[in-house]
Short mmCIF file of C-alpha atoms in Angstrom, two decimals:
data_model
loop_
_atom_site.label_atom_id
_atom_site.label_comp_id
_atom_site.label_asym_id
_atom_site.label_seq_id
_atom_site.Cartn_x
_atom_site.Cartn_y
_atom_site.Cartn_z
CA MET A 107 4.10 6.83 36.20
CA LEU A 108 4.11 10.36 34.27
CA SER A 109 7.53 9.71 32.45
CA PHE A 110 6.09 6.17 32.03
CA ALA A 111 3.50 7.51 30.55
CA ALA A 112 4.64 10.63 28.53
CA GLY A 113 7.88 8.70 27.28
CA ASN A 114 5.21 5.83 25.56
CA HIS A 115 3.25 8.58 24.27
CA ARG A 116 5.78 9.62 22.43
CA TYR A 117 7.32 6.30 21.67
CA VAL A 118 3.80 5.50 19.58
CA SER A 119 3.33 9.10 18.26
CA GLU A 120 6.55 8.93 16.58
CA ILE A 121 5.86 5.46 15.49
CA TYR A 122 2.22 6.74 14.08
CA SER A 123 3.75 9.75 12.61
CA GLU A 124 6.59 7.77 10.78
CA LEU A 125 4.12 5.67 8.87
CA GLY A 126 1.56 8.46 8.26
CA LEU A 127 -1.11 6.47 10.01
CA LEU A 128 -2.01 10.49 11.46
CA THR A 129 -1.85 11.68 8.09
CA GLN A 130 -3.76 9.15 5.90
CA MET A 131 -7.28 8.67 5.62
CA ASN A 132 -9.00 6.24 3.24
CA VAL A 133 -12.77 6.90 1.62
CA PHE A 134 -14.96 4.25 0.46
CA PRO A 135 -18.07 4.75 -1.65
CA HIS A 136 -21.09 4.66 -0.28
CA ARG A 137 -22.64 1.20 0.53
CA GLU A 138 -26.18 2.12 2.21
CA ASP A 139 -29.19 3.48 0.51
CA THR A 140 -31.27 4.38 3.82
CA ASP A 141 -28.55 7.69 3.81
CA SER A 142 -30.21 10.79 2.45
CA THR A 143 -26.90 12.28 1.18
CA LYS A 144 -25.94 12.29 -2.33
CA VAL A 145 -23.83 9.84 -3.50
CA VAL A 146 -20.86 10.36 -5.48
CA PRO A 147 -18.93 8.13 -7.95
CA LEU A 148 -15.11 7.61 -6.35
CA ASP A 149 -14.24 8.24 -10.44
CA LYS A 150 -11.21 10.44 -11.98
CA ASP A 151 -12.86 13.07 -10.79
CA ALA A 152 -13.19 12.19 -7.42
CA ILE A 153 -9.64 12.04 -7.46
CA GLU A 154 -9.45 15.29 -8.94
CA GLN A 155 -11.55 17.28 -5.84
CA LEU A 156 -9.45 15.63 -3.64
CA SER A 157 -6.22 16.21 -4.61
CA ALA A 158 -7.52 20.17 -4.64
CA ILE A 159 -8.23 19.67 -1.16
CA PRO A 160 -5.73 22.47 0.71
CA GLY A 161 -2.97 20.12 1.94
CA VAL A 162 -3.77 17.07 0.59
CA LYS A 163 -1.10 15.19 -1.05
CA LEU A 164 -1.24 12.20 -2.54
CA VAL A 165 -4.72 10.78 -3.92
CA TYR A 166 -4.95 7.54 -5.55
CA PRO A 167 -7.40 4.57 -6.20
CA TYR A 168 -6.31 1.50 -3.56
CA VAL A 169 -6.51 -1.48 -5.56
CA ASP A 170 -5.07 -5.08 -3.93
CA ILE A 171 -5.76 -8.08 -6.09
CA GLU A 172 -4.50 -11.76 -4.99
CA VAL A 173 -1.90 -13.29 -7.34
CA THR A 174 -0.17 -15.95 -7.96
CA ALA A 175 3.80 -15.01 -7.54
CA THR A 176 6.48 -16.64 -9.92
CA LEU A 177 10.07 -16.61 -8.69
CA PRO A 178 13.03 -18.78 -10.55
CA ASP A 179 12.39 -21.77 -7.69
CA THR A 180 8.98 -20.33 -6.45
CA GLN A 181 5.32 -20.00 -6.59
CA ILE A 182 2.73 -18.45 -4.03
CA THR A 183 -0.14 -16.66 -3.55
CA THR A 184 -0.07 -13.98 -2.32
CA ARG A 185 -1.40 -10.20 -2.35
CA ALA A 186 -0.46 -7.44 -5.01
CA ARG A 187 -1.08 -3.51 -4.95
CA VAL A 188 -1.16 -1.34 -7.37
CA LEU A 189 0.49 2.13 -6.74
CA PRO A 190 1.28 5.00 -8.11
CA GLU A 191 5.38 6.26 -8.03
CA ASP A 192 4.22 9.10 -6.35
CA ALA A 193 3.23 6.72 -2.91
CA VAL A 194 6.42 5.48 -2.80
CA GLU A 195 7.87 8.96 -1.47
CA THR A 196 5.32 8.44 1.62
CA PRO A 197 6.40 7.60 5.11
CA LEU A 198 4.49 3.73 5.33
CA PHE A 199 6.00 3.08 1.70
CA SER A 200 9.22 4.80 1.62
CA THR A 201 11.33 2.20 3.54
CA ILE A 202 13.41 0.33 1.21
CA LEU A 203 15.52 -2.45 2.98
CA SER A 204 17.64 -3.18 -0.15
CA GLY A 205 17.58 -1.95 -4.00
CA ALA A 206 15.91 0.94 -5.11
CA SER A 207 12.54 2.81 -5.95
CA PHE A 208 11.38 2.39 -9.18
CA SER A 209 13.34 3.42 -11.83
CA GLY A 210 10.72 2.20 -15.20
CA GLU A 211 8.16 0.21 -15.83
CA GLY A 212 7.71 -3.51 -15.45
CA GLU A 213 9.39 -3.09 -11.63
CA ALA A 214 8.29 -4.40 -8.31
CA ILE A 215 8.55 -3.58 -4.81
CA VAL A 216 8.57 -6.90 -2.40
CA THR A 217 7.75 -6.46 0.83
CA TRP A 218 9.82 -8.46 3.32
CA ARG A 219 7.27 -10.86 4.71
CA PHE A 220 7.01 -11.99 0.58
CA ALA A 221 11.20 -12.44 0.90
CA GLU A 222 10.41 -14.38 3.70
CA ALA A 223 7.64 -16.07 2.44
CA THR A 224 9.37 -17.14 -1.10
CA GLY A 225 12.50 -18.54 1.16
CA TYR A 226 14.72 -15.37 0.12
CA ALA A 227 16.42 -14.50 3.22
CA ASP A 228 19.33 -11.89 1.76
CA PHE A 229 17.01 -9.17 0.53
CA ASP A 230 19.42 -8.46 -2.24
CA SER A 231 19.11 -11.87 -3.79
CA LEU A 232 16.01 -10.72 -4.70
CA VAL A 233 16.85 -7.63 -6.69
CA GLY A 234 16.99 -8.90 -10.70
CA GLN A 235 15.50 -11.30 -10.17
CA ARG A 236 12.61 -12.43 -13.02
CA LEU A 237 9.10 -12.21 -10.71
CA VAL A 238 5.74 -13.36 -13.18
CA LEU A 239 2.26 -12.16 -11.41
CA SER A 240 -1.20 -13.96 -12.25
CA ALA A 241 -4.02 -12.63 -11.60
CA GLN A 242 -7.07 -14.61 -12.31
CA ALA A 243 -9.75 -12.07 -13.90
CA ALA A 244 -13.74 -12.39 -13.74
CA SER A 245 -15.74 -13.14 -16.40
CA LEU A 246 -20.04 -12.45 -17.04
CA ASP A 247 -20.17 -15.15 -19.76
#
């Protein structure tokens, strides 16, 4: 039993480490007025301050939006995440099954779930395809 438990512990620790789940931290804005702690907005200055902490490798805003993705023969509603190029170097986003990382503007990296949802079983067939992302913006008028 001890060997089994030790093996499972090692396996889970390795998987979490590979994905960066033990070294990643998400910071959210303060939402309640009941706390007496000074509220610091999560803006450009906060990103710079967090980046300056020793040991911090990368800080970026989390932008995740609903989009309509259109390929030559398919259209689906999905989610898109905006990431800086440096994020692709982190363990969580570094496994690319086909193609390459960003080489310039106007490029996208899609997940295997996206490929599956659009009917592209062969990841190589997605490389170089024209992908149009559309999003709705809220209007206050």
